[in-house]
Amino acid sequence: MTDVKNILLVGVGGQGTILASKILSNGLLEHGYDVKMAEIHGMSQRGGSVVSQVRYGEEVFSPVIDKGNADIIVAFEMMEALRWLGHLKPNGKVIVNNYKLPSARINSGIDQYPENVLDRIKEKANITIIDAADIAADLGNRRTMNVVLLGSLIQAMDLDNIDWNTVVKENIKEKFVDINIEALQAGMNCIK
Amino acid sequence: MKKLLTGNEAVARGAYEAGVVFASAYPGTPSTEILENIAPYKKDIIAEWAPNEKVALESVIGASIAGARSLAIMKHVGVNVAADPLFTFAYTGVTGGTILVTADEPGMHSSQNEQDNRYYAKFAKIAMVEPSNSQEAKDMMLESMKISEEYDTPVLFRMTTRICHSKTIVELGEREEAIKKPYVKNLQKYDAVPSVARELHKKVEIRLIKLEEYSNNSPLNYFEWNDKKIGIISSGIAFQHAKEVFKDTVSYLKLGYTYPLPFEKIKEFADQVETLYVIEELEPFIEEQIKARGIKCTGKEKLSNQGELNPDIISKSLLNKSHEMIEYDASDIVTRPPTFCAGCPHRGLFYELGQRKNIMIAGDIGCYGLSGFAPLNAKDTTICMGASVSMAHGAQKIFNRYNENVRAVATIGDSTFFHTGINSMLDVIYNRGNSITIILDNRITGMTGQQDHPGTGYTLQGMPTTAIDIADLIKAMGVKNLRVINPNDLNEVNESIDWALAIEDEPSVIITRWPCALKKYSSQDLEEFGPIDSKCIIDEDACIGCKQCVKTGCPALIYDPEKNKVDIDPIQCVGCEVCMQTCPVDAISKVGVKND
Ligand SMILES: Cc1ncc(C[n+]2csc(CCOP(=O)(O)OP(=O)(O)O)c2C)c(N)n1
């Protein structure tokens, strides 16, 4: 039972990590995997750092991913990738959105945004940088940034054999389905 | 059908399948979504927000006595509020099966303490179950109803944050329509006067013996035999973490029914394994009881009683093993502490209050509790819901007695005022207090995610109802010094604080009335407050970079140190005008835009 895979989706409250992990875990469920997904709601949500943990395989016990045990981290925001890097397996992958969201304290000049975030991750891990904001904007809706990143994740984890279009249809409001399917495909195309 | 459900969704589904007819709760993380997910079963279940947890449990007791299966739901500290009815309900027992869900919060993601509510089962002498995933959460609702009716006991249903908020796979079932029992007047059971209560206590002790028998035979407590060198007794989420670490290399006694404990099974297990570990989150609830019966085991010497447990902690503590990790410099990564949203109506009040000297600001529980952080720094204390008003009263009495020049100001939200603030207000008035009470009426329960309450005019299941007016209530209590103000108008705020501080020998009350920035406006809100149809913009040439506006702590204000200018994020701004009023050079103005 060493086949359990661990995915960490990290970002900032409001970026759509929850929807992305919902689509992801429902797809994995349809495919017949055992799936567990952990999130923390509540106070930490207001502009705070958010994390969804998705684990799947033949049989999953704990819903939480230990430090040093994530196969892949998908960071919707750059500093969050750095924050969670300790959770990655030493040979794991990082997909990072090329996107900065300063905290309220950084905006008001109390704190500073860390420097050279992407280079610092590059030194330590196998990183793929995705311009998800630009890709989503080109598609005509910046809000689909989360699904672009989901597409990249799916490709990087070799999960493209699942019928994601159907899963998207089941989890997204009808009028946004088409654009999200495009976003998913665009994200998948970013991974060779 | 199989679905991925959070523990909370699973409990809601379980309530439906178990034939619950009446459910009441007061919101509180991590329990809130349980009742929210029950509410849509309108045809089958009456679901209500109560003003507080004591009231929630009491209405549920009434529904049970009237003959229906009933459910009360609350966060861990809510059970403290409901403890009074709980302990006597434990004596009377039930007519319709009754479950009390307690959602505990190891790690305190959004709570003021991390008490382990399993002790309530032992203290009140009632049955308890602890699910370890969503499937169990749903199934145990059905089993708990049976336990409740068969053994005539309320059942404490103990959840924790990780169970509440993790999604795992659940196989759905059908609703079991329970036959409503007739209401029968029965003073010997339900009239807990001393003579009756003495008899009831005897029954409680007999019930405990029967429940222990159930525990020993319950399918909720089972063995998983593997190698017998190590045996693990565990319950709740800790069991899943333990299995993650040890897989099938050790034997388990998994406990789903944890009060009274199944001592026969525990003894049988202990006799067969060489080393016995008890793996539980928070306190040594199981371990202490096992040791008290003379069975040797290891638990809290190795595992902390603080915070959430996870596989890593178990692996490090018991096996001295952990995953290899990437080493890197994380020293300059900054935190993202929660802040008032852009347009939050609490901002204006605390911006002004934080600048006052010689005041003690008694805070309370809710979004306005965030006032304590920089840059507002406008809070001195937090204890529990409703405490601000009574604490300010006590403190003011002492400042007065010792002639100290300090004024005590309580700040309390609307939902919190209805919860228990009302009682504290009575204390101030009755005992001739002179503390200042500020009620932050943002027309909704904000922190827990926009729940209606007695002041909003709507019930949980969407019916229009009487909106209790806090100002009328305060007047009816006999307060003469009352002002209702718009907290986004800084002059009005300032002037009202001056006014209250000048009233030295009587209670005074200020109600700040403006909707939460996240609230979906009702038609009454639109009529009273108008639509949100404008935003603030900043004239870059006029901005002198003084950062006065930034001191309001609004997340929509972005300071650029290179340009030494402030910009306003148009996506976040809702045009509350607070920043505009702080600008010394009038660089900020308001423009009308269509609401998107
Ligand atoms: C006894 C108890 N019950 C419930 C909670 C959870 N809780 C924390 S804040 C809050 C709501 C506060 O609402 P309100 O007073 O209207 O203030 P707002 O968040 O809207 O500013 C609740 C229900 C708690 N901490 N303690």
XYZ file of C-alpha atoms in Angstrom, chain A residues 1 4 6 11-12 22 25-26 29 33-50 53 55 59-69 77 79-92 100-115 120 124-125 142-143, chain B residues 2-4 6 29 33 105 109-111 132-133 161-162 165-169 237 239-241 243-245 247-248 308-313 315-316 323-339 341 367 370 373-375 446-449 518 547 550 553-555 557-560 571-572 596:
152
model
C 0.000 0.000 0.000
C -1.066 6.690 -1.975
C -0.346 13.321 -1.851
C -2.875 29.782 -1.967
C -4.656 32.744 -0.457
C -13.287 19.774 -5.155
C -11.170 14.922 -5.625
C -14.477 14.232 -7.374
C -13.550 9.420 -6.753
C -9.742 5.731 -5.971
C -10.169 6.079 -2.252
C -9.916 9.833 -1.665
C -9.580 12.082 1.362
C -9.436 15.842 1.271
C -8.677 18.093 4.220
C -9.338 21.793 4.493
C -9.569 24.246 7.318
C -12.442 26.727 7.192
C -13.141 29.595 9.513
C -11.047 32.466 10.704
C -7.980 31.592 8.612
C -10.023 32.118 5.456
C -10.198 35.936 5.452
C -7.293 36.848 3.173
C -5.265 34.225 4.993
C -3.002 31.474 3.775
C -5.158 28.492 2.732
C -4.754 18.481 1.041
C -4.741 12.150 -0.849
C -6.824 2.954 0.722
C -6.197 6.267 2.471
C -6.207 6.630 6.250
C -5.212 10.060 7.558
C -6.564 13.042 5.616
C -3.482 15.162 6.375
C -0.175 15.260 4.513
C 2.956 15.248 6.651
C 5.980 17.447 6.164
C 8.277 15.940 3.557
C 5.506 13.769 2.126
C 0.591 32.284 -5.157
C 5.108 33.135 -1.422
C 2.722 30.323 -0.472
C 4.858 27.900 -2.510
C 7.842 28.864 -0.421
C 5.859 28.652 2.814
C 4.830 25.037 2.141
C 8.046 23.799 0.517
C 8.928 21.820 3.653
C 5.962 19.584 2.938
C 7.418 18.414 -0.376
C 9.161 15.075 -0.838
C 12.788 15.796 -1.741
C 12.103 14.474 -5.260
C 8.634 16.019 -5.500
C 2.165 37.611 -6.275
C -0.533 38.516 -3.790
C 0.947 40.724 -1.084
C -0.662 40.439 2.364
C -2.522 43.379 3.898
C 0.511 43.968 6.116
C 2.810 44.107 3.087
C 0.425 46.512 1.342
C 0.487 48.829 4.298
C 4.280 48.789 4.476
C 4.606 46.852 7.760
C 6.021 43.651 6.197
C 8.052 43.012 3.043
C 7.397 40.498 0.284
C 10.297 37.993 0.242
C 12.814 38.351 -2.608
C 14.911 30.014 -4.267
C 15.671 23.136 -4.112
C 13.011 21.459 -6.227
C -9.330 35.798 -14.960
C -11.312 33.809 -12.415
C -21.210 7.151 -3.136
C -20.306 10.774 -2.456
C -17.403 12.722 -1.039
C -17.243 16.526 4.792
C -16.549 26.746 13.888
C -22.191 23.646 8.337
C -11.202 22.194 17.999
C -7.927 27.270 14.218
C -10.803 29.622 15.110
C -11.387 29.209 18.835
C -13.180 8.842 12.655
C -14.366 9.664 9.108
C -12.174 19.946 13.227
C -10.400 17.375 11.017
C -13.885 19.627 7.543
C -12.311 16.638 5.770
C -14.067 15.034 2.836
C -14.124 11.267 2.705
C -16.290 8.787 0.831
C -9.159 11.089 13.872
C -7.128 6.283 14.786
C -6.710 7.297 11.134
C -3.359 8.949 11.893
C -3.184 3.566 10.873
C -1.320 5.873 8.520
C 1.831 5.321 10.543
C -0.612 0.290 8.697
C -1.107 -3.464 9.339
C -3.750 18.674 16.675
C -2.222 15.258 16.268
C -0.922 14.082 12.886
C 0.913 11.025 11.549
C 4.244 12.845 11.744
C 3.923 13.499 15.474
C 5.810 8.570 13.990
C 8.391 10.842 15.610
C 10.177 11.971 6.451
C 13.246 13.482 4.897
C 12.599 17.159 4.238
C 13.903 19.897 1.987
C 15.979 22.312 4.064
C 15.600 25.965 3.118
C 15.553 29.462 4.503
C 11.999 30.424 5.442
C 12.878 33.290 7.752
C 11.531 36.073 5.534
C 8.161 34.466 4.755
C 5.538 36.643 6.378
C 2.210 35.571 7.844
C -1.217 36.551 6.568
C -3.167 37.297 9.726
C -6.925 37.784 9.289
C -8.064 41.420 8.979
C -12.525 43.084 5.057
C -15.030 39.553 13.593
C -9.748 41.367 15.088
C -4.177 43.612 15.917
C -2.046 46.371 14.368
C -2.668 48.931 13.043
C -20.319 37.638 10.457
C -17.418 35.544 11.692
C -19.023 32.151 11.201
C -20.188 32.976 7.667
C -20.081 40.430 2.836
C -0.007 56.679 5.086
C -3.299 52.938 5.716
C -5.944 48.713 8.142
C -8.080 48.428 5.008
C -6.784 45.614 2.750
C -5.263 50.246 0.305
C -1.934 49.409 -1.291
C 1.123 51.432 -0.359
C 3.940 51.558 -2.901
C -11.975 45.031 -6.856
C -12.002 45.064 -3.067
C -20.735 43.882 -10.347
